[in-house]
Coordinates of C-alpha atoms and ligand atoms in Angstrom, one line a residue:
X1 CA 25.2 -83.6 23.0
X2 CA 26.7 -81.1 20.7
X3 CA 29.7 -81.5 18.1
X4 CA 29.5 -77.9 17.1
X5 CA 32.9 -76.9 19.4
X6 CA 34.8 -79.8 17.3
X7 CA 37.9 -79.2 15.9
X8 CA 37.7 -79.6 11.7
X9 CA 35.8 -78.3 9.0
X10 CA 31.8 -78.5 9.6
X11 CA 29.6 -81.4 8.8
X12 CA 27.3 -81.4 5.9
X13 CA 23.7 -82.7 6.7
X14 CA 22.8 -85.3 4.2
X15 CA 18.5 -85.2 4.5
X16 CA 17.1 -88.7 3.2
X17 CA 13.5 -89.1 2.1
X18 CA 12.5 -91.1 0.0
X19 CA 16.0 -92.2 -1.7
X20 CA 16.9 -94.6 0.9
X21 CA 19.7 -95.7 -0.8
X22 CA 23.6 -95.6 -0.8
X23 CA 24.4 -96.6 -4.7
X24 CA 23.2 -93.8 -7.4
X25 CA 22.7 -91.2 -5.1
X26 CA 23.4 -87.6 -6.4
X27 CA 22.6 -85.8 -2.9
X28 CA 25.5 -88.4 -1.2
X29 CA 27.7 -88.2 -3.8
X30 CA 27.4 -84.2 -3.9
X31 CA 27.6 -84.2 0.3
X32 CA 30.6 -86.5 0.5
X33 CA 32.3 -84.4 -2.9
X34 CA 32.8 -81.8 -0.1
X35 CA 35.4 -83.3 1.2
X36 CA 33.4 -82.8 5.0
X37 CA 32.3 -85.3 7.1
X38 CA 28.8 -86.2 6.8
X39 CA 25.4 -86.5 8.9
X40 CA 22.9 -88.3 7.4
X41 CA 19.6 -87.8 9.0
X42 CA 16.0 -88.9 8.7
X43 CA 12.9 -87.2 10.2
X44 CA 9.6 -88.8 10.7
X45 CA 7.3 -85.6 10.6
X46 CA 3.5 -86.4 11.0
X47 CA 2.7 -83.8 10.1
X48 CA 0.0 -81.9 8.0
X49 CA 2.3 -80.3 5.5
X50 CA 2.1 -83.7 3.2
X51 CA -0.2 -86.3 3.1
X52 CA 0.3 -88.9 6.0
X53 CA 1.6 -92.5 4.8
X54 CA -0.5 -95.1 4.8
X55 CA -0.2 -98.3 7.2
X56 CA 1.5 -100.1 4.8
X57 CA 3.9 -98.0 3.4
X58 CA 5.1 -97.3 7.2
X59 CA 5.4 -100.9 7.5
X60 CA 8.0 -100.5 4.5
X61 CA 9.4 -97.5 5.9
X62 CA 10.3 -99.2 8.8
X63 CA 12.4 -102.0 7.2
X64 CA 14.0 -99.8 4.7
X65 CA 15.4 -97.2 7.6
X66 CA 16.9 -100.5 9.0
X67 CA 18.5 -101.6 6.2
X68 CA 19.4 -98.1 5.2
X69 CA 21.2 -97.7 8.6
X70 CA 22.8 -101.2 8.7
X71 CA 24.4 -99.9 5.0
X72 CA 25.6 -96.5 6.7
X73 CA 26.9 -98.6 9.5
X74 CA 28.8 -100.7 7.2
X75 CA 30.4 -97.7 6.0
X76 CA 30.8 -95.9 9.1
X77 CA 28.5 -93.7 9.8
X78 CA 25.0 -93.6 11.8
X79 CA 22.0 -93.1 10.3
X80 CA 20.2 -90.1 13.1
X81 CA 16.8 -90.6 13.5
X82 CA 14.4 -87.2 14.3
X83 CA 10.5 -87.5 14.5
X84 CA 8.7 -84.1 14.2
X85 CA 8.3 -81.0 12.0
X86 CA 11.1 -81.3 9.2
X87 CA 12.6 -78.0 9.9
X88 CA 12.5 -77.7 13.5
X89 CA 14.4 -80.8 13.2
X90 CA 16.9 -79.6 10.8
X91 CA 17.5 -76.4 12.7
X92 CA 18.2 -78.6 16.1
X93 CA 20.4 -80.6 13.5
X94 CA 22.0 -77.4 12.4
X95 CA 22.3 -76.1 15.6
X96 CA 23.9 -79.0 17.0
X97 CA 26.7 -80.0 14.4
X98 CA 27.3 -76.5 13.1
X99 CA 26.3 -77.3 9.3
X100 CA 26.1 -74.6 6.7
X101 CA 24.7 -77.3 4.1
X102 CA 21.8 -79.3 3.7
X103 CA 22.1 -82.1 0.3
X104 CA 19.1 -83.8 -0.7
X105 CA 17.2 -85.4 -3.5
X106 CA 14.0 -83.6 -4.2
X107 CA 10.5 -84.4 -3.6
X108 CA 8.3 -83.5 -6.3
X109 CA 4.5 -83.6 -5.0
X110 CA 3.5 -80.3 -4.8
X111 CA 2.3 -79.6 -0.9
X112 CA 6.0 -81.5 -0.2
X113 CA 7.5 -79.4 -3.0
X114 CA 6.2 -76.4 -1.5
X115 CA 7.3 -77.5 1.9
X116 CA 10.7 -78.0 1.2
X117 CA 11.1 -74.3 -0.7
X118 CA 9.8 -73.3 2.2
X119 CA 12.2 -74.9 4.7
X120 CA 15.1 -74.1 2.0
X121 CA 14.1 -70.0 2.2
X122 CA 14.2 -70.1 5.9
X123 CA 17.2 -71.4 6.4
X124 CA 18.8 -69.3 3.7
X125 CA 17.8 -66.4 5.6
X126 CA 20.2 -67.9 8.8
X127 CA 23.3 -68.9 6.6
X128 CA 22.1 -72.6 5.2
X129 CA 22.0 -73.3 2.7
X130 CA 19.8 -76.0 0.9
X131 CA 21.0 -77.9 -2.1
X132 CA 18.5 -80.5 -3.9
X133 CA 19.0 -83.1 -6.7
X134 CA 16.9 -85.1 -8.9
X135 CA 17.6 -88.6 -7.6
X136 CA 13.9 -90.1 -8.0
X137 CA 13.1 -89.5 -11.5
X138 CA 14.2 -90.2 -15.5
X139 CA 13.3 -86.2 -16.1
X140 CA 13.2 -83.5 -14.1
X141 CA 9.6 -81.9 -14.0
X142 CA 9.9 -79.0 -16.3
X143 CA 12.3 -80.4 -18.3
X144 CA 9.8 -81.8 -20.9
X145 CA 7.3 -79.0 -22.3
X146 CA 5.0 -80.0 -25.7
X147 CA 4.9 -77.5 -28.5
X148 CA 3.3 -74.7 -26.7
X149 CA 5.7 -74.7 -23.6
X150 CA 3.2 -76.4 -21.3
X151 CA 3.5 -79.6 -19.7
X152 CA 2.6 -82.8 -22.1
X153 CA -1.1 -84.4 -21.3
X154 CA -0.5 -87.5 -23.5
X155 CA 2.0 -90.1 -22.6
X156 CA 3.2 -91.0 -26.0
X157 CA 4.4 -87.5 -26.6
X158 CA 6.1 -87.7 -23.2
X159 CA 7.6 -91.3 -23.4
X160 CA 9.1 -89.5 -27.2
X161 CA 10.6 -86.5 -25.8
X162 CA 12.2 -88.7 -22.2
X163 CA 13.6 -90.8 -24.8
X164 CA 15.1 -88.3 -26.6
X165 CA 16.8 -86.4 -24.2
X166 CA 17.4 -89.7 -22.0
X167 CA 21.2 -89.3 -21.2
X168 CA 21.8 -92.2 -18.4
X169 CA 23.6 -91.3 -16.0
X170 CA 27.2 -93.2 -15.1
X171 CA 26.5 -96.2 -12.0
X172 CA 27.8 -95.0 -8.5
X173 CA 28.1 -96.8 -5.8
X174 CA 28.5 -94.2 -3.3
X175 CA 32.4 -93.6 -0.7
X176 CA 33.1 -96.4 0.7
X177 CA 33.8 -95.1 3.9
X178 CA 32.1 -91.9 5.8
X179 CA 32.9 -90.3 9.0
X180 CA 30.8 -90.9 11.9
X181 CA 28.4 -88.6 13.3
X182 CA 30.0 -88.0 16.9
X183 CA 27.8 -87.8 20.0
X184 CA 24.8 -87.1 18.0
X185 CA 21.4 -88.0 19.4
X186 CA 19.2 -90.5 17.7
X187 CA 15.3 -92.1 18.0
X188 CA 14.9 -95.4 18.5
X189 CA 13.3 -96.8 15.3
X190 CA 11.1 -99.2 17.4
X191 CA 9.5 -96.8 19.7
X192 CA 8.1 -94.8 16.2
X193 CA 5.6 -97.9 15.9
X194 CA 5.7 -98.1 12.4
X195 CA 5.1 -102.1 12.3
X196 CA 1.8 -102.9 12.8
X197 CA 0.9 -104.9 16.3
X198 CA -3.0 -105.3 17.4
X199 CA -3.3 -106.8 14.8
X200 CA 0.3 -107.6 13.2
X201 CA -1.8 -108.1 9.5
X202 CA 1.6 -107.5 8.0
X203 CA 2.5 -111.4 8.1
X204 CA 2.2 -112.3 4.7
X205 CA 4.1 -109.6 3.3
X206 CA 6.8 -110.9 1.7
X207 CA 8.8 -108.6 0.8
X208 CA 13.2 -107.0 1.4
X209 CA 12.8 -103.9 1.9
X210 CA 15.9 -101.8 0.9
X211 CA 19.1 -101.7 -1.4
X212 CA 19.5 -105.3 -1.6
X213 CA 16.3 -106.6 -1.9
X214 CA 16.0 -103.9 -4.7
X215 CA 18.6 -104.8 -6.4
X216 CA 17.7 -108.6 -6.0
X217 CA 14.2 -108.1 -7.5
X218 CA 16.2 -106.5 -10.2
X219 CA 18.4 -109.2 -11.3
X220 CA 15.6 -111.7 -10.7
X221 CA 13.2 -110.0 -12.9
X222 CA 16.2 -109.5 -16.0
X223 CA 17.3 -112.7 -16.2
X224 CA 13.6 -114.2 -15.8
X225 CA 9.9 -112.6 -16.1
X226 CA 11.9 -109.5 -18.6
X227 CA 12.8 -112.1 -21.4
X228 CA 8.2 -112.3 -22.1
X229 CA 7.2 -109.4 -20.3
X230 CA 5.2 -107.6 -22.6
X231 CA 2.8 -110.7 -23.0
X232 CA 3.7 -112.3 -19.3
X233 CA 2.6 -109.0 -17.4
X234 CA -0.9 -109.1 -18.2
X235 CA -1.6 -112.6 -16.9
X236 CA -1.8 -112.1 -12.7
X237 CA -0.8 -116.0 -11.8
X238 CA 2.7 -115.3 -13.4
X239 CA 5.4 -113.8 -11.7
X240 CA 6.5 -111.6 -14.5
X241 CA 6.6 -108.2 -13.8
X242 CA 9.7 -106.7 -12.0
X243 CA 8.3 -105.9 -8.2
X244 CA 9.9 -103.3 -7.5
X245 CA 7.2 -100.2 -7.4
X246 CA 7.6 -100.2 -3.6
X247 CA 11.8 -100.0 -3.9
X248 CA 11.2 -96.9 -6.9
X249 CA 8.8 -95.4 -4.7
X250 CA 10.9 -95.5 -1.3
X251 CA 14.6 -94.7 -3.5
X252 CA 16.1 -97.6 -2.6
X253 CA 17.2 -98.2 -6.5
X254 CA 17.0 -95.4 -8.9
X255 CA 14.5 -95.6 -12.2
X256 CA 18.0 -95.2 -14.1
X257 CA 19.3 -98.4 -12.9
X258 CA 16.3 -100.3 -13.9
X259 CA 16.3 -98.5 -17.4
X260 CA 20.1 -99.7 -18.3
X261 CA 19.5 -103.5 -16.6
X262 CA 16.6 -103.6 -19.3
X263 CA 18.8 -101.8 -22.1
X264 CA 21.7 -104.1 -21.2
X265 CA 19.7 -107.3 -21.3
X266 CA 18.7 -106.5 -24.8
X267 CA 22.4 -105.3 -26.0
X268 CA 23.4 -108.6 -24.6
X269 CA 20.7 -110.8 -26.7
X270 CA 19.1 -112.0 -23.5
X271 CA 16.0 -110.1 -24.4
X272 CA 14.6 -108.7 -27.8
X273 CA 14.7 -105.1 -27.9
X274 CA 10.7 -105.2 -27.7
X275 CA 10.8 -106.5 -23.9
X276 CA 13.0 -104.3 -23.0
X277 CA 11.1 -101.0 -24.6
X278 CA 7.9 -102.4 -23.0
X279 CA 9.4 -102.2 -19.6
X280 CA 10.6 -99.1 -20.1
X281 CA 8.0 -97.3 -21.2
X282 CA 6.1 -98.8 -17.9
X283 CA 9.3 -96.7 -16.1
X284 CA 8.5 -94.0 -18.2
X285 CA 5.1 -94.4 -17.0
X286 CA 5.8 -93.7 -13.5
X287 CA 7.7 -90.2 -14.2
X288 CA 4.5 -89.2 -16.8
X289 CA 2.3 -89.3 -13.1
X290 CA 4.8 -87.7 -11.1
X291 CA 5.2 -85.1 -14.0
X292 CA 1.3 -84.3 -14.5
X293 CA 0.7 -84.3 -10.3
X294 CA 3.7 -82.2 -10.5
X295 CA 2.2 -79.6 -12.8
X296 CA -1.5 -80.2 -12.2
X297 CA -1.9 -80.3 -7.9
X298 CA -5.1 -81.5 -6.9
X299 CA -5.0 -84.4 -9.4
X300 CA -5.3 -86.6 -5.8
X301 CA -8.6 -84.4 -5.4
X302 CA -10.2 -83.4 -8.2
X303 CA -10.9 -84.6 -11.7
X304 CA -8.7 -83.9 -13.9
X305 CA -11.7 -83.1 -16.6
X306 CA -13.9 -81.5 -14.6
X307 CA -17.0 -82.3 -16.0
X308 CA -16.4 -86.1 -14.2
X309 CA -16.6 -84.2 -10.8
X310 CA -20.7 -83.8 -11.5
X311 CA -20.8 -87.7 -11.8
X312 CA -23.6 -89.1 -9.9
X313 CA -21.6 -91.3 -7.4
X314 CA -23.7 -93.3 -5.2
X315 CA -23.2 -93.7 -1.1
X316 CA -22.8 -97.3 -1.2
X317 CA -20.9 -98.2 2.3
X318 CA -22.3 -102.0 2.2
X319 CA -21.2 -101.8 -1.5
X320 CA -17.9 -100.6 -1.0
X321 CA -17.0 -103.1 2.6
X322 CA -17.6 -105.7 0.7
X323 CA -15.0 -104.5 -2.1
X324 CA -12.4 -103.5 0.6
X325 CA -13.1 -107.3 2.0
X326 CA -12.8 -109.0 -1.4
X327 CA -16.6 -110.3 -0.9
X328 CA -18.2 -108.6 -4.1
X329 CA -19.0 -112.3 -5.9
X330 CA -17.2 -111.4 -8.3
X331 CA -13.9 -113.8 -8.2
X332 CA -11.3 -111.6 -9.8
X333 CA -12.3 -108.5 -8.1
X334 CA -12.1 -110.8 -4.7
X335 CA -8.9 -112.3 -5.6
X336 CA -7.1 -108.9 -6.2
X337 CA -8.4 -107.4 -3.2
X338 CA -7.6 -110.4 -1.0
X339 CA -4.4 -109.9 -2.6
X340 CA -4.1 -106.0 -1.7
X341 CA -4.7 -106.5 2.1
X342 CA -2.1 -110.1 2.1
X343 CA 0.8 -108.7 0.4
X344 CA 0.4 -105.4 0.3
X345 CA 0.5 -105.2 -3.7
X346 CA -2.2 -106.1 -6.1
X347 CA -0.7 -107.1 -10.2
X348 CA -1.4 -103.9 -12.2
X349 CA -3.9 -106.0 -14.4
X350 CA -6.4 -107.0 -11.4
X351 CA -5.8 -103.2 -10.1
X352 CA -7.2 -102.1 -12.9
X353 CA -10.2 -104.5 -12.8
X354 CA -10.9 -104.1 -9.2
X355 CA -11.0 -99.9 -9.7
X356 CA -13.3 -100.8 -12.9
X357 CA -15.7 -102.7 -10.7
X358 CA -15.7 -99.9 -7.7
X359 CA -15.9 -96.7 -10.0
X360 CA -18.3 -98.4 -12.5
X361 CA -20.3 -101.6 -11.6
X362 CA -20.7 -99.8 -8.3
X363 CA -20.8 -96.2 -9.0
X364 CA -18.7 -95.6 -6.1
X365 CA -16.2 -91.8 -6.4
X366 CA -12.8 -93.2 -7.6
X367 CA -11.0 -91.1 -4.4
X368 CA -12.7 -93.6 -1.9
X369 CA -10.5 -96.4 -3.9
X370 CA -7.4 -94.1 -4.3
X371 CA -7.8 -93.7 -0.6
X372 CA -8.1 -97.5 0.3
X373 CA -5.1 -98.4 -1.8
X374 CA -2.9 -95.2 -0.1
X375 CA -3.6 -97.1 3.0
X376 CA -2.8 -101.1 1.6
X377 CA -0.6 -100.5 -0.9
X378 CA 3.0 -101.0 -0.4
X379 CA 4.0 -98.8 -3.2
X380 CA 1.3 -96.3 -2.4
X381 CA 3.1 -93.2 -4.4
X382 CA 0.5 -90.1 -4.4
X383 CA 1.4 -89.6 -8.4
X384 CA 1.1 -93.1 -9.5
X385 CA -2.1 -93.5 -7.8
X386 CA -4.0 -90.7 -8.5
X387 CA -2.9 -90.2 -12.2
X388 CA -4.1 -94.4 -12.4
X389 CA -7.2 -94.1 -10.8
X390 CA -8.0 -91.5 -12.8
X391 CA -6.9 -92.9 -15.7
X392 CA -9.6 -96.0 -15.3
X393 CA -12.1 -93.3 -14.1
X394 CA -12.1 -92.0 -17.4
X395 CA -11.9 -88.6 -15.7
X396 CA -7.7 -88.1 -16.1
X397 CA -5.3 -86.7 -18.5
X398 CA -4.7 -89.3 -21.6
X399 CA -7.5 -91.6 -19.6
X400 CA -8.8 -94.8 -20.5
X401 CA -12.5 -93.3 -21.8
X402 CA -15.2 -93.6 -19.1
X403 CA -17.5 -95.9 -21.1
X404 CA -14.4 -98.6 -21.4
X405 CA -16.1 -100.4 -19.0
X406 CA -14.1 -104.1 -17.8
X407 CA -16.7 -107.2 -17.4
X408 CA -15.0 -108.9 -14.5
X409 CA -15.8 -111.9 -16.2
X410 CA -14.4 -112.1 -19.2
X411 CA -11.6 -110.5 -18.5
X412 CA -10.7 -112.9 -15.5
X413 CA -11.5 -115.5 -18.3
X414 CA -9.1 -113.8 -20.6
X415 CA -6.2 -112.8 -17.9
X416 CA -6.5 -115.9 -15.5
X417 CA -7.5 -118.6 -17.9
X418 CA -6.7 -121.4 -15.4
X419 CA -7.7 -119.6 -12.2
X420 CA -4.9 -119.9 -10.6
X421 CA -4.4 -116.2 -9.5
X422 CA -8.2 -116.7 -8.5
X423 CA -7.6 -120.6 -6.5
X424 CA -4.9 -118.8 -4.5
X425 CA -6.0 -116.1 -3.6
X426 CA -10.1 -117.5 -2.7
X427 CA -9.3 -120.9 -1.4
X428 CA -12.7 -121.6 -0.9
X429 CA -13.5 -121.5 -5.1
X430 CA -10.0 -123.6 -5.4
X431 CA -12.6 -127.0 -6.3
X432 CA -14.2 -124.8 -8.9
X433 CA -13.6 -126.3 -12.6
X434 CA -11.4 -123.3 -14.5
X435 CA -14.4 -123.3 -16.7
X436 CA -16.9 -121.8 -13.8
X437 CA -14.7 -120.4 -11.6
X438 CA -15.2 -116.8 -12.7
X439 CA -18.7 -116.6 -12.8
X440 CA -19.5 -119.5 -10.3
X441 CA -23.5 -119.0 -10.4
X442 CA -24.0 -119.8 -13.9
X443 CA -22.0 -123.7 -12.8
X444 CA -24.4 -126.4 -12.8
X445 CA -26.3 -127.1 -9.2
X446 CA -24.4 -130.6 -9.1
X447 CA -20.5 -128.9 -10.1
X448 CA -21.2 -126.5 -7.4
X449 CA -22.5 -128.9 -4.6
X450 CA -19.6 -132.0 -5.3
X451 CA -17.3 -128.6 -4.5
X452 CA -18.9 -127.6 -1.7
X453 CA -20.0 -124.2 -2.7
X454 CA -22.9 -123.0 -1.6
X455 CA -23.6 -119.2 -2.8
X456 CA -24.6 -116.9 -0.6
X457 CA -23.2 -118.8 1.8
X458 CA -19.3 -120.4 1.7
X459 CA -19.4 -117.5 -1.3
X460 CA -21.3 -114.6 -1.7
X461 CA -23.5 -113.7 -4.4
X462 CA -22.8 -111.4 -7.5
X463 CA -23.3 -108.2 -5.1
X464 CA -24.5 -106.3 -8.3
X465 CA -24.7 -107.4 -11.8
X466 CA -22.9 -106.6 -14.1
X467 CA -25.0 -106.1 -17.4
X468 CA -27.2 -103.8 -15.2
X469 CA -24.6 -102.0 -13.6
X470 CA -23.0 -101.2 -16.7
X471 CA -25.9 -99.7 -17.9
X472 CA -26.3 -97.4 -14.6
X473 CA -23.2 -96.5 -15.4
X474 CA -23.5 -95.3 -19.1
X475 CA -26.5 -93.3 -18.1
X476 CA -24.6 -91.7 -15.2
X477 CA -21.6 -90.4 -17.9
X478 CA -24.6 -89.0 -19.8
X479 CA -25.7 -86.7 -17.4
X480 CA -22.1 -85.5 -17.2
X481 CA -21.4 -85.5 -20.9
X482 CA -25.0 -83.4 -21.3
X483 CA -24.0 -80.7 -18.5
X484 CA -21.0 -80.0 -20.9
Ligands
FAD501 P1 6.4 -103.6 -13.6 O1 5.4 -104.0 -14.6 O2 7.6 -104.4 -13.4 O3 6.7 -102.1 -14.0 C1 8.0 -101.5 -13.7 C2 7.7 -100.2 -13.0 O4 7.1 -99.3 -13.8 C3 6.8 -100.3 -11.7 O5 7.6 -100.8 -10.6 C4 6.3 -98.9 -11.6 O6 7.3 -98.1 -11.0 C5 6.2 -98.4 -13.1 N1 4.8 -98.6 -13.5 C6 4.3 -99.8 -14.1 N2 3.0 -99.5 -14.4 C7 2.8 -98.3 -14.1 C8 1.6 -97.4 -14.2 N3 0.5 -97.9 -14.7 N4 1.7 -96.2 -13.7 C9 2.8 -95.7 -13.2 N5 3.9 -96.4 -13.1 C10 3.9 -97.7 -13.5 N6 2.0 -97.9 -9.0 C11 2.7 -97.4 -8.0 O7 3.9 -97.5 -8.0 N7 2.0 -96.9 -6.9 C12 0.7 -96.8 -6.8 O8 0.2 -96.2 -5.8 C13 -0.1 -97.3 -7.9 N8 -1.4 -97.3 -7.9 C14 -2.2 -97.8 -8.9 C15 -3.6 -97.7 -8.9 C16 -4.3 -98.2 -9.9 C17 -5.8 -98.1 -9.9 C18 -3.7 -98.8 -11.0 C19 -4.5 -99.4 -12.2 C20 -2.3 -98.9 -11.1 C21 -1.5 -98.3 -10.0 N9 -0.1 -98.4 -10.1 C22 0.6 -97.9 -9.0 C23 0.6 -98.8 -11.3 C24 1.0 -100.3 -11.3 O9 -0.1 -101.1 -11.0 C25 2.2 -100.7 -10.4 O10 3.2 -99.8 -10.6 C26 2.7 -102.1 -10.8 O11 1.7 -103.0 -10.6 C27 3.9 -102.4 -9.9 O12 4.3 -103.7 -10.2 P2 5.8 -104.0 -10.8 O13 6.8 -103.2 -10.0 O14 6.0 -105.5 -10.8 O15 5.6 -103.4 -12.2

């Protein structure tokens, strides 16, 4: 099974990760610049080195590698498949095809950071050598320091200095043709199990994972939901926001791309400049998290203000089933957690609300809710999830403050004024008059029986309430603020 007694120069070892993608990719463009043929690899380590996907992202994971593959194919070369630890797999790699190079696009969470410098010294030490590129992010981390040389805490500060050093980069669309991998041993996707089966509770994901679909969700969003998105992507019924955090996350279209399809819209008068900003500053949004978890570690972990690691959370498991199960009462918070586990995404709106109503009405720790959306999410991306949880908690870096506390019903009043985010998503409240529907036990007896509601029964009951729990809550930030 080896190629290493081949006539020709060496192969280079092209590593994907999470930059499943052929179009805009530095580390493929650097590989194939070598002029040597190529062997693109990708290795399932389950390890303990980073933190394990959740279910849902391997569901993505498993599409994307077949559509990844079925692009290489198209261009003539196989995708190798390795499960295990990432460096005994390289070695065997290495070993096998006689490489002397390694390309790929960084990883910038810490432990994975860390792992890879690791994996990049040892095989330095034996000849190989390791050669990353930024292929995930606007900025590189490090690249933006505030005043005093240390990273920026405050996203409007950030978003000014990305934008003034923002030099897009030129569109590639990666060789046309690479050199097969000859003789090389390869998994079988299937037998990794990454679809879910007993129960398959993937079935209404819908969702193309990969290059196209990314670059389909693109074009749909810029010629539709980008043209009133700043006003359109607070309002969950609409379909205005872009879709692709699960495509940035797995690298199957690069934040660069989005950033001139939204520039270009607005050059071109389909859009006002205003959209277009909006949009990108959401963009710019995703590299501020990856920039802070970056520079600050345990921001999965720990509070990113200290002090809010003394906050009084309560042990609340019926409290918190009934928020995983979207069975709280409380129809917006049910209707973005029914969401969650359907799709595998929940609108960034209702994501806030939801982590309002579990961190505050419920006083449960914010990482029990970071943990369940690791798991459901699609897009689960360690950064944008702990730096947003956070954020609501009150607890991160430029946060929304702690006593900002949502009242699920006026904001599903405000945000879903017709209900139809809420009628989807809880067919059983679909009867409801808009008018009652988000706080269905103050509707008259007689509206509620001619729609066959019965509370507490068909629907549960308000699980807490909300002027009350709001007041728990304020008096649990006081003990906090006082220990200060
Ligand atoms: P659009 O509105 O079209 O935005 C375009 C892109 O900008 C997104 O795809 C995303 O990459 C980025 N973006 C938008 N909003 C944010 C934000 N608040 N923070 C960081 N990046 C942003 N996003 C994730 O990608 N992964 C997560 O694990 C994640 N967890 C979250 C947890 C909570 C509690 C909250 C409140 C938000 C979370 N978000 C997360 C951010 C946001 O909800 C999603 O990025 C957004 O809903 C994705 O939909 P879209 O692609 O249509 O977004």
């Amino acid at each position: 099974m080896t190629t290493k007694a081949q006539d020709g120069p060496a192969p280079v070892i092209l590593w994907f990760r999470r930059d499943l993608r052929l179009a805009d990719n530095p580390a493929l463009n650097k590989a194939h610049a070598t002029g040597r043929p190529v062997v693109p690899v990708y290795i399932h380590d389950e390890g303990t080195a980073v933190r394990p996907a959740g279910a849902a992202s391997l569901w993505w994971l498993d599409k994307s590698l077949r559509a990844l593959a079925g692009s290489l194919a198209e261009r003539g070369a196989t995708l190798i498949l390795r499960r295990g630890d990432s460096e005994t797999e390289l070695r065997r790699l290495i070993d096998q095809t006689g490489a002397d190079t390694v390309f790929l696009n960084r990883l910038f969470e810490p432990e994975a950071w860390t792992r890879d410098a690791d994996i990049a010294h040892g095989l330095k030490t034996d000849g190989v050598e390791c050669r990353g590129s930024n292929g995930s992010l606007l900025a590189l981390p490090g690249s933006l320091l505030n005043g005093s040389g240390g990273p920026y805490k405050v996203f409007t500060p950030f978003m000014k200095a990305l934008r003034a050093q923002a030099e897009p980069p030129a569109h590639t669309t990666g060789p046309r043709q690479l050199g097969a991998a000859p003789g090389l041993e390869s998994d079988d996707l299937d037998a990794w199990g990454l679809h879910p089966t007993r129960p398959d509770w993937s079935k209404g994901f819908d969702w193309t994972p990969g290059e196209d679909g990314a670059t389909a969700a693109l074009h749909r969003f810029v010629s539709g939901g980008l043209a009133d998105y700043s006003n359109g992507r607070d309002r969950p019924a609409e379909p205005a926001t872009s879709r692709l955090s699960p495509h940035l996350h797995f690298g199957e279209i690069s934040p660069w791309r989005a950033w001139i399809a939204a520039r270009d819209a607005a050059d071109g008068g389909k859009v006002t400049s205003g959209e277009a900003d909006k949009f990108i500053a959401e963009l710019i949004w995703r590299d501020f998290s990856a920039h802070l978890l970056h520079h600050f570690p345990t921001l999965p972990d720990k509070a990113f203000r200290p002090e809010y690691d003394a906050m009084p959370w309560r042990d609340d498991e019926p409290g918190f089933l009934a928020w995983t199960r979207g069975m709280t009462g409380y129809p917006i918070v049910d209707a973005g957690m029914r969401e969650l586990w359907a799709t595998g995404v929940m609108h960034n709106r209702v994501r806030m609300i939801v982590a309002s109503f579990l961190i505050k009405d419920l006083l449960i720790d914010w990482r029990r809710g970071e943990a369940w959306f690791w798991d459901t999410l699609v897009d689960a991306d360690l950064a944008s999830n702990s730096q947003n949880w956070q954020w609501v908690a009150g607890s991160g870096a430029d946060a929304s403050p702690y006593f900002r506390i949502f009242n699920p019903v006026t904001q599903g009043q405000k945000f879903d004024a017709e209900a139809r985010y809420v009628k989807r998503w809880i067919p059983e409240l679909a009867p409801v008059p808009a008018r009652w529907i988000h706080a269905p036990w103050n509707a008259p007896p007689e509206i509620l029986r001619d729609c066959g509601i019965r509370l507490g029964t068909t629907y549960p009951r308000p699980i807490v309430d909300h002027a009350r729990a709001r007041e728990r809550a304020l008096a649990a930030l006081k003990t906090v603020t006082a220990e200060r």
